[in-house]
Amino acid sequence: MNRYIILLGVALCCHPAMAQFELLGTADYMPSGCILLTPNQRYAEGIAYSTEKLDLKGYFEIEFDIYLGDKDDLGADGITFVIHDDPRKFQAFGTYGEGIGYGRFNANFVSGNFIAPSVAVEFDTYQNAFQNDPYSDHVAFLVNGSSYHTEYWNNEDQQFNLEDDQMHNFRFSWNPETYEIIVRLDNTIVYQGKQNLIDDIFNGNTEVIWGFTSSTGNKYNLQYFCFRRIAYQPSPQSASEIFGSEAE
């Protein structure tokens, strides 16, 4: 057992910020190596998907920095981090504006463009009544292309603001043994829950697409992300295959 633990530690690997992305809409590479999602203009929508899929059979943590603009009251709409198995694959997109390029306008009316099956973390910078948004900027966990949410994180601050002309660090981790998802923003846990992604969301599929969506409406902001790393830890079965029976 001790040898197995040591080997798993060795097997933990990090992919540096060298991921390649499929870009849609207004998304584009920036000279810094970051990826622009929306320019500082109205009715823009940008999407970037990694060409390397996630393997949900093993533990992973993904980290990136996001920039949500410098206009508060006049800014919109935000960024989502999305994991999906939409039939459109690398061409999947949702509604602009309050859909943030991921979801749809009305949770009770399934029409238009949205990304499903999927889960997403939204960094929402504009209040929309149809999505049950609070007055402040906030973070929320979304499922299957619906932007409507009943829970959110805003640090219990109705003046909470992500459009502060600053970079914000974001980490998303998944544990396939406990089904636990943890989301951190600037080293603070902003969402922690359990969801069997493989069976409940992706119908048994373990290879899924991940990426980022963003949009603006009549109000707008410059919005982009900088990918930092993915850290993987293989499942016990994978470790056994790699290291042989001694890993058992």
PDB file of C-alpha atoms in Angstrom:
ATOM      1  CA  MET A   1       0.000   0.000   0.000  1.00  0.00           C
ATOM      2  CA  ASN A   2       2.824   2.443   0.854  1.00  0.00           C
ATOM      3  CA  ARG A   3       4.501   1.753  -2.476  1.00  0.00           C
ATOM      4  CA  TYR A   4       1.180   2.453  -4.217  1.00  0.00           C
ATOM      5  CA  ILE A   5       0.829   5.839  -2.495  1.00  0.00           C
ATOM      6  CA  ILE A   6       4.382   6.811  -3.461  1.00  0.00           C
ATOM      7  CA  LEU A   7       3.835   5.804  -7.064  1.00  0.00           C
ATOM      8  CA  LEU A   8       0.628   7.827  -7.262  1.00  0.00           C
ATOM      9  CA  GLY A   9       2.561  10.829  -6.030  1.00  0.00           C
ATOM     10  CA  VAL A  10       5.092  10.362  -8.794  1.00  0.00           C
ATOM     11  CA  ALA A  11       2.308   9.908 -11.334  1.00  0.00           C
ATOM     12  CA  LEU A  12       0.753  13.293 -10.499  1.00  0.00           C
ATOM     13  CA  CYS A  13       1.661  15.467 -13.471  1.00  0.00           C
ATOM     14  CA  CYS A  14       1.200  19.029 -14.486  1.00  0.00           C
ATOM     15  CA  HIS A  15       0.666  20.375 -17.979  1.00  0.00           C
ATOM     16  CA  PRO A  16       2.045  23.913 -18.223  1.00  0.00           C
ATOM     17  CA  ALA A  17       0.357  26.744 -20.067  1.00  0.00           C
ATOM     18  CA  MET A  18       0.893  25.265 -23.532  1.00  0.00           C
ATOM     19  CA  ALA A  19      -2.626  24.085 -24.360  1.00  0.00           C
ATOM     20  CA  GLN A  20      -3.983  24.598 -27.874  1.00  0.00           C
ATOM     21  CA  PHE A  21      -7.494  25.907 -28.358  1.00  0.00           C
ATOM     22  CA  GLU A  22     -10.201  25.886 -31.016  1.00  0.00           C
ATOM     23  CA  LEU A  23     -11.491  29.468 -31.236  1.00  0.00           C
ATOM     24  CA  LEU A  24     -15.009  30.623 -32.167  1.00  0.00           C
ATOM     25  CA  GLY A  25     -16.562  34.042 -32.662  1.00  0.00           C
ATOM     26  CA  THR A  26     -14.498  36.944 -31.340  1.00  0.00           C
ATOM     27  CA  ALA A  27     -11.995  34.703 -29.511  1.00  0.00           C
ATOM     28  CA  ASP A  28      -8.375  35.257 -30.533  1.00  0.00           C
ATOM     29  CA  TYR A  29      -4.840  34.755 -29.254  1.00  0.00           C
ATOM     30  CA  MET A  30      -3.290  37.786 -27.568  1.00  0.00           C
ATOM     31  CA  PRO A  31       0.418  38.767 -27.794  1.00  0.00           C
ATOM     32  CA  SER A  32       0.764  37.855 -24.095  1.00  0.00           C
ATOM     33  CA  GLY A  33      -0.277  34.243 -24.792  1.00  0.00           C
ATOM     34  CA  CYS A  34      -3.638  34.782 -23.122  1.00  0.00           C
ATOM     35  CA  ILE A  35      -6.847  34.313 -25.114  1.00  0.00           C
ATOM     36  CA  LEU A  36      -9.225  37.171 -25.836  1.00  0.00           C
ATOM     37  CA  LEU A  37     -12.869  36.170 -25.484  1.00  0.00           C
ATOM     38  CA  THR A  38     -14.677  39.465 -26.071  1.00  0.00           C
ATOM     39  CA  PRO A  39     -13.248  42.789 -27.184  1.00  0.00           C
ATOM     40  CA  ASN A  40     -14.511  45.951 -25.530  1.00  0.00           C
ATOM     41  CA  GLN A  41     -17.611  46.155 -27.712  1.00  0.00           C
ATOM     42  CA  ARG A  42     -21.353  45.396 -27.788  1.00  0.00           C
ATOM     43  CA  TYR A  43     -22.907  42.063 -28.803  1.00  0.00           C
ATOM     44  CA  ALA A  44     -19.699  40.050 -28.932  1.00  0.00           C
ATOM     45  CA  GLU A  45     -19.367  36.327 -28.221  1.00  0.00           C
ATOM     46  CA  GLY A  46     -16.112  34.406 -27.965  1.00  0.00           C
ATOM     47  CA  ILE A  47     -15.472  30.748 -27.173  1.00  0.00           C
ATOM     48  CA  ALA A  48     -12.226  28.778 -26.745  1.00  0.00           C
ATOM     49  CA  TYR A  49     -12.069  24.983 -26.363  1.00  0.00           C
ATOM     50  CA  SER A  50      -8.950  23.014 -25.532  1.00  0.00           C
ATOM     51  CA  THR A  51      -8.075  20.490 -28.232  1.00  0.00           C
ATOM     52  CA  GLU A  52      -7.061  18.075 -25.444  1.00  0.00           C
ATOM     53  CA  LYS A  53     -10.085  16.506 -23.777  1.00  0.00           C
ATOM     54  CA  LEU A  54     -10.440  15.932 -20.046  1.00  0.00           C
ATOM     55  CA  ASP A  55     -10.426  12.386 -18.662  1.00  0.00           C
ATOM     56  CA  LEU A  56     -13.026  12.212 -15.886  1.00  0.00           C
ATOM     57  CA  LYS A  57     -11.787   8.819 -14.668  1.00  0.00           C
ATOM     58  CA  GLY A  58      -8.908  10.490 -12.802  1.00  0.00           C
ATOM     59  CA  TYR A  59      -8.558  13.390 -10.384  1.00  0.00           C
ATOM     60  CA  PHE A  60      -7.659  16.719 -11.955  1.00  0.00           C
ATOM     61  CA  GLU A  61      -7.296  20.355 -11.051  1.00  0.00           C
ATOM     62  CA  ILE A  62      -7.330  23.054 -13.722  1.00  0.00           C
ATOM     63  CA  GLU A  63      -6.120  26.595 -13.080  1.00  0.00           C
ATOM     64  CA  PHE A  64      -6.325  29.828 -15.013  1.00  0.00           C
ATOM     65  CA  ASP A  65      -6.527  33.592 -14.560  1.00  0.00           C
ATOM     66  CA  ILE A  66      -9.474  35.629 -15.808  1.00  0.00           C
ATOM     67  CA  TYR A  67      -9.914  39.296 -16.630  1.00  0.00           C
ATOM     68  CA  LEU A  68     -13.468  40.672 -16.628  1.00  0.00           C
ATOM     69  CA  GLY A  69     -12.910  44.301 -17.588  1.00  0.00           C
ATOM     70  CA  ASP A  70     -12.786  47.687 -15.899  1.00  0.00           C
ATOM     71  CA  LYS A  71     -16.380  48.930 -16.296  1.00  0.00           C
ATOM     72  CA  ASP A  72     -18.693  48.097 -13.389  1.00  0.00           C
ATOM     73  CA  ASP A  73     -22.209  49.511 -13.914  1.00  0.00           C
ATOM     74  CA  LEU A  74     -21.649  49.785 -17.665  1.00  0.00           C
ATOM     75  CA  GLY A  75     -19.950  46.389 -18.010  1.00  0.00           C
ATOM     76  CA  ALA A  76     -21.232  42.923 -18.940  1.00  0.00           C
ATOM     77  CA  ASP A  77     -21.675  39.980 -19.121  1.00  0.00           C
ATOM     78  CA  GLY A  78     -18.974  37.650 -17.819  1.00  0.00           C
ATOM     79  CA  ILE A  79     -17.095  34.406 -18.504  1.00  0.00           C
ATOM     80  CA  THR A  80     -17.944  30.727 -17.985  1.00  0.00           C
ATOM     81  CA  PHE A  81     -15.661  27.746 -17.598  1.00  0.00           C
ATOM     82  CA  VAL A  82     -17.489  24.845 -19.229  1.00  0.00           C
ATOM     83  CA  ILE A  83     -17.078  21.058 -19.444  1.00  0.00           C
ATOM     84  CA  HIS A  84     -19.335  19.466 -22.056  1.00  0.00           C
ATOM     85  CA  ASP A  85     -20.203  16.629 -24.401  1.00  0.00           C
ATOM     86  CA  ASP A  86     -22.491  18.625 -26.674  1.00  0.00           C
ATOM     87  CA  PRO A  87     -23.075  16.895 -30.063  1.00  0.00           C
ATOM     88  CA  ARG A  88     -21.627  19.964 -31.787  1.00  0.00           C
ATOM     89  CA  LYS A  89     -18.280  19.216 -30.101  1.00  0.00           C
ATOM     90  CA  PHE A  90     -15.819  22.075 -30.726  1.00  0.00           C
ATOM     91  CA  GLN A  91     -18.513  24.157 -32.427  1.00  0.00           C
ATOM     92  CA  ALA A  92     -20.896  24.233 -29.433  1.00  0.00           C
ATOM     93  CA  PHE A  93     -22.102  27.642 -28.313  1.00  0.00           C
ATOM     94  CA  GLY A  94     -24.887  29.245 -26.277  1.00  0.00           C
ATOM     95  CA  THR A  95     -26.755  32.527 -26.237  1.00  0.00           C
ATOM     96  CA  TYR A  96     -24.979  35.873 -26.100  1.00  0.00           C
ATOM     97  CA  GLY A  97     -25.685  38.522 -23.426  1.00  0.00           C
ATOM     98  CA  GLU A  98     -27.039  37.008 -20.217  1.00  0.00           C
ATOM     99  CA  GLY A  99     -26.365  33.486 -21.549  1.00  0.00           C
ATOM    100  CA  ILE A 100     -22.640  34.377 -21.469  1.00  0.00           C
ATOM    101  CA  GLY A 101     -22.128  32.242 -24.566  1.00  0.00           C
ATOM    102  CA  TYR A 102     -23.141  29.135 -22.599  1.00  0.00           C
ATOM    103  CA  GLY A 103     -26.788  29.127 -21.552  1.00  0.00           C
ATOM    104  CA  ARG A 104     -30.205  30.191 -22.751  1.00  0.00           C
ATOM    105  CA  PHE A 105     -32.459  33.144 -21.976  1.00  0.00           C
ATOM    106  CA  ASN A 106     -35.268  31.238 -20.232  1.00  0.00           C
ATOM    107  CA  ALA A 107     -34.698  28.199 -18.015  1.00  0.00           C
ATOM    108  CA  ASN A 108     -38.301  26.999 -18.574  1.00  0.00           C
ATOM    109  CA  PHE A 109     -38.269  27.331 -22.357  1.00  0.00           C
ATOM    110  CA  VAL A 110     -35.792  24.964 -24.000  1.00  0.00           C
ATOM    111  CA  SER A 111     -34.994  26.592 -27.311  1.00  0.00           C
ATOM    112  CA  GLY A 112     -32.264  28.530 -29.034  1.00  0.00           C
ATOM    113  CA  ASN A 113     -28.591  27.826 -28.492  1.00  0.00           C
ATOM    114  CA  PHE A 114     -27.181  26.356 -25.284  1.00  0.00           C
ATOM    115  CA  ILE A 115     -24.453  23.854 -24.421  1.00  0.00           C
ATOM    116  CA  ALA A 116     -25.594  20.436 -23.125  1.00  0.00           C
ATOM    117  CA  PRO A 117     -24.888  18.011 -21.622  1.00  0.00           C
ATOM    118  CA  SER A 118     -22.557  20.139 -19.565  1.00  0.00           C
ATOM    119  CA  VAL A 119     -21.546  21.741 -16.304  1.00  0.00           C
ATOM    120  CA  ALA A 120     -20.199  25.256 -16.038  1.00  0.00           C
ATOM    121  CA  VAL A 121     -18.931  27.817 -13.562  1.00  0.00           C
ATOM    122  CA  GLU A 122     -20.094  31.315 -14.403  1.00  0.00           C
ATOM    123  CA  PHE A 123     -18.415  34.543 -13.402  1.00  0.00           C
ATOM    124  CA  ASP A 124     -21.403  36.794 -13.945  1.00  0.00           C
ATOM    125  CA  THR A 125     -20.903  40.570 -14.044  1.00  0.00           C
ATOM    126  CA  TYR A 126     -24.408  41.815 -14.825  1.00  0.00           C
ATOM    127  CA  GLN A 127     -27.759  41.404 -13.058  1.00  0.00           C
ATOM    128  CA  ASN A 128     -30.426  39.626 -15.140  1.00  0.00           C
ATOM    129  CA  ALA A 129     -33.801  38.925 -13.527  1.00  0.00           C
ATOM    130  CA  PHE A 130     -34.555  35.897 -15.729  1.00  0.00           C
ATOM    131  CA  GLN A 131     -31.457  34.164 -14.345  1.00  0.00           C
ATOM    132  CA  ASN A 132     -32.197  35.018 -10.681  1.00  0.00           C
ATOM    133  CA  ASP A 133     -29.022  37.113 -10.483  1.00  0.00           C
ATOM    134  CA  PRO A 134     -28.227  39.183  -7.394  1.00  0.00           C
ATOM    135  CA  TYR A 135     -27.387  42.868  -7.702  1.00  0.00           C
ATOM    136  CA  SER A 136     -23.651  42.147  -7.377  1.00  0.00           C
ATOM    137  CA  ASP A 137     -21.198  40.252  -9.525  1.00  0.00           C
ATOM    138  CA  HIS A 138     -21.159  36.585  -8.507  1.00  0.00           C
ATOM    139  CA  VAL A 139     -20.051  33.008  -9.145  1.00  0.00           C
ATOM    140  CA  ALA A 140     -22.521  30.171  -9.775  1.00  0.00           C
ATOM    141  CA  PHE A 141     -22.463  26.492 -10.743  1.00  0.00           C
ATOM    142  CA  LEU A 142     -24.609  25.702 -13.806  1.00  0.00           C
ATOM    143  CA  VAL A 143     -25.847  22.473 -15.402  1.00  0.00           C
ATOM    144  CA  ASN A 144     -26.959  21.491 -18.919  1.00  0.00           C
ATOM    145  CA  GLY A 145     -27.084  24.888 -20.582  1.00  0.00           C
ATOM    146  CA  SER A 146     -29.339  26.677 -18.110  1.00  0.00           C
ATOM    147  CA  SER A 147     -28.010  29.993 -16.802  1.00  0.00           C
ATOM    148  CA  TYR A 148     -30.736  30.136 -14.121  1.00  0.00           C
ATOM    149  CA  HIS A 149     -29.476  29.468 -10.600  1.00  0.00           C
ATOM    150  CA  THR A 150     -30.883  29.559  -7.066  1.00  0.00           C
ATOM    151  CA  GLU A 151     -27.508  29.640  -5.307  1.00  0.00           C
ATOM    152  CA  TYR A 152     -24.472  31.814  -5.898  1.00  0.00           C
ATOM    153  CA  TRP A 153     -21.353  33.176  -4.219  1.00  0.00           C
ATOM    154  CA  ASN A 154     -20.657  36.898  -3.867  1.00  0.00           C
ATOM    155  CA  ASN A 155     -18.818  36.907  -0.551  1.00  0.00           C
ATOM    156  CA  GLU A 156     -22.142  38.049   1.006  1.00  0.00           C
ATOM    157  CA  ASP A 157     -21.385  41.471  -0.408  1.00  0.00           C
ATOM    158  CA  GLN A 158     -23.971  43.250  -2.552  1.00  0.00           C
ATOM    159  CA  GLN A 159     -21.161  45.480  -3.863  1.00  0.00           C
ATOM    160  CA  PHE A 160     -18.921  42.545  -4.849  1.00  0.00           C
ATOM    161  CA  ASN A 161     -17.161  43.486  -8.088  1.00  0.00           C
ATOM    162  CA  LEU A 162     -15.119  41.405 -10.534  1.00  0.00           C
ATOM    163  CA  GLU A 163     -14.870  44.210 -13.118  1.00  0.00           C
ATOM    164  CA  ASP A 164     -12.029  45.825 -11.191  1.00  0.00           C
ATOM    165  CA  ASP A 165      -9.297  45.898 -13.865  1.00  0.00           C
ATOM    166  CA  GLN A 166      -7.541  43.026 -12.062  1.00  0.00           C
ATOM    167  CA  MET A 167      -6.666  39.429 -12.906  1.00  0.00           C
ATOM    168  CA  HIS A 168      -8.480  36.829 -10.780  1.00  0.00           C
ATOM    169  CA  ASN A 169      -7.169  33.311 -10.213  1.00  0.00           C
ATOM    170  CA  PHE A 170      -9.591  30.408 -10.662  1.00  0.00           C
ATOM    171  CA  ARG A 171      -9.154  26.688  -9.895  1.00  0.00           C
ATOM    172  CA  PHE A 172     -11.575  23.823 -10.596  1.00  0.00           C
ATOM    173  CA  SER A 173     -10.968  20.334  -9.198  1.00  0.00           C
ATOM    174  CA  TRP A 174     -12.807  17.030  -9.645  1.00  0.00           C
ATOM    175  CA  ASN A 175     -12.444  13.828  -7.592  1.00  0.00           C
ATOM    176  CA  PRO A 176     -14.033  10.815  -9.372  1.00  0.00           C
ATOM    177  CA  GLU A 177     -13.958   8.672  -6.208  1.00  0.00           C
ATOM    178  CA  THR A 178     -15.957  11.070  -4.022  1.00  0.00           C
ATOM    179  CA  TYR A 179     -17.712  12.985  -6.874  1.00  0.00           C
ATOM    180  CA  GLU A 180     -16.530  16.178  -5.205  1.00  0.00           C
ATOM    181  CA  ILE A 181     -16.161  19.410  -7.162  1.00  0.00           C
ATOM    182  CA  ILE A 182     -14.319  22.336  -5.605  1.00  0.00           C
ATOM    183  CA  VAL A 183     -14.119  25.805  -7.159  1.00  0.00           C
ATOM    184  CA  ARG A 184     -11.695  28.410  -5.852  1.00  0.00           C
ATOM    185  CA  LEU A 185     -11.518  32.083  -6.730  1.00  0.00           C
ATOM    186  CA  ASP A 186      -8.427  33.948  -5.550  1.00  0.00           C
ATOM    187  CA  ASN A 187      -7.704  31.074  -3.110  1.00  0.00           C
ATOM    188  CA  THR A 188     -11.199  31.186  -1.583  1.00  0.00           C
ATOM    189  CA  ILE A 189     -13.614  28.245  -1.985  1.00  0.00           C
ATOM    190  CA  VAL A 190     -16.649  29.680  -3.780  1.00  0.00           C
ATOM    191  CA  TYR A 191     -18.395  26.395  -4.598  1.00  0.00           C
ATOM    192  CA  GLN A 192     -18.135  22.902  -3.115  1.00  0.00           C
ATOM    193  CA  GLY A 193     -20.538  20.134  -4.028  1.00  0.00           C
ATOM    194  CA  LYS A 194     -20.946  16.547  -5.156  1.00  0.00           C
ATOM    195  CA  GLN A 195     -22.087  15.536  -8.624  1.00  0.00           C
ATOM    196  CA  ASN A 196     -21.525  12.245 -10.442  1.00  0.00           C
ATOM    197  CA  LEU A 197     -20.432  13.907 -13.660  1.00  0.00           C
ATOM    198  CA  ILE A 198     -19.812  10.665 -15.525  1.00  0.00           C
ATOM    199  CA  ASP A 199     -23.191   9.007 -14.923  1.00  0.00           C
ATOM    200  CA  ASP A 200     -25.553  11.872 -14.078  1.00  0.00           C
ATOM    201  CA  ILE A 201     -24.371  14.436 -16.634  1.00  0.00           C
ATOM    202  CA  PHE A 202     -22.379  12.697 -19.375  1.00  0.00           C
ATOM    203  CA  ASN A 203     -24.221   9.347 -19.636  1.00  0.00           C
ATOM    204  CA  GLY A 204     -21.129   7.263 -18.909  1.00  0.00           C
ATOM    205  CA  ASN A 205     -18.786   9.164 -21.210  1.00  0.00           C
ATOM    206  CA  THR A 206     -15.448   9.952 -19.557  1.00  0.00           C
ATOM    207  CA  GLU A 207     -13.734  11.937 -22.352  1.00  0.00           C
ATOM    208  CA  VAL A 208     -15.154  15.462 -22.445  1.00  0.00           C
ATOM    209  CA  ILE A 209     -14.385  18.871 -23.910  1.00  0.00           C
ATOM    210  CA  TRP A 210     -13.481  21.845 -21.729  1.00  0.00           C
ATOM    211  CA  GLY A 211     -13.079  25.512 -22.393  1.00  0.00           C
ATOM    212  CA  PHE A 212     -14.356  29.036 -21.871  1.00  0.00           C
ATOM    213  CA  THR A 213     -17.250  31.092 -23.144  1.00  0.00           C
ATOM    214  CA  SER A 214     -17.998  34.789 -22.862  1.00  0.00           C
ATOM    215  CA  SER A 215     -20.301  37.402 -24.305  1.00  0.00           C
ATOM    216  CA  THR A 216     -21.521  40.971 -24.104  1.00  0.00           C
ATOM    217  CA  GLY A 217     -24.846  42.651 -24.847  1.00  0.00           C
ATOM    218  CA  ASN A 218     -25.773  46.301 -24.942  1.00  0.00           C
ATOM    219  CA  LYS A 219     -23.270  46.705 -22.096  1.00  0.00           C
ATOM    220  CA  TYR A 220     -19.784  45.309 -22.550  1.00  0.00           C
ATOM    221  CA  ASN A 221     -16.232  44.784 -21.301  1.00  0.00           C
ATOM    222  CA  LEU A 222     -12.887  43.483 -22.479  1.00  0.00           C
ATOM    223  CA  GLN A 223     -12.772  39.858 -21.235  1.00  0.00           C
ATOM    224  CA  TYR A 224     -10.035  37.257 -21.536  1.00  0.00           C
ATOM    225  CA  PHE A 225      -8.346  34.332 -19.767  1.00  0.00           C
ATOM    226  CA  CYS A 226      -4.804  33.065 -19.268  1.00  0.00           C
ATOM    227  CA  PHE A 227      -4.453  29.304 -18.952  1.00  0.00           C
ATOM    228  CA  ARG A 228      -1.949  28.218 -16.307  1.00  0.00           C
ATOM    229  CA  ARG A 229      -1.980  24.443 -15.782  1.00  0.00           C
ATOM    230  CA  ILE A 230      -3.787  21.139 -15.453  1.00  0.00           C
ATOM    231  CA  ALA A 231      -2.652  18.697 -12.771  1.00  0.00           C
ATOM    232  CA  TYR A 232      -3.720  15.070 -13.239  1.00  0.00           C
ATOM    233  CA  GLN A 233      -3.673  12.091 -10.917  1.00  0.00           C
ATOM    234  CA  PRO A 234      -4.592   8.792 -12.576  1.00  0.00           C
ATOM    235  CA  SER A 235      -7.244   6.493 -11.193  1.00  0.00           C
ATOM    236  CA  PRO A 236      -6.098   3.433  -9.155  1.00  0.00           C
ATOM    237  CA  GLN A 237      -6.803   1.245 -12.195  1.00  0.00           C
ATOM    238  CA  SER A 238      -4.604   3.439 -14.376  1.00  0.00           C
ATOM    239  CA  ALA A 239      -1.809   3.345 -11.806  1.00  0.00           C
ATOM    240  CA  SER A 240      -1.972  -0.451 -11.761  1.00  0.00           C
ATOM    241  CA  GLU A 241      -1.699  -0.549 -15.542  1.00  0.00           C
ATOM    242  CA  ILE A 242       1.307   1.802 -15.480  1.00  0.00           C
ATOM    243  CA  PHE A 243       3.273   0.291 -12.586  1.00  0.00           C
ATOM    244  CA  GLY A 244       2.133  -3.330 -12.616  1.00  0.00           C
ATOM    245  CA  SER A 245       0.784  -5.489  -9.822  1.00  0.00           C
ATOM    246  CA  GLU A 246       3.128  -3.972  -7.208  1.00  0.00           C
ATOM    247  CA  ALA A 247       0.943  -0.837  -7.312  1.00  0.00           C
ATOM    248  CA  GLU A 248      -1.998  -2.832  -6.004  1.00  0.00           C
TER     249      GLU A 248
END
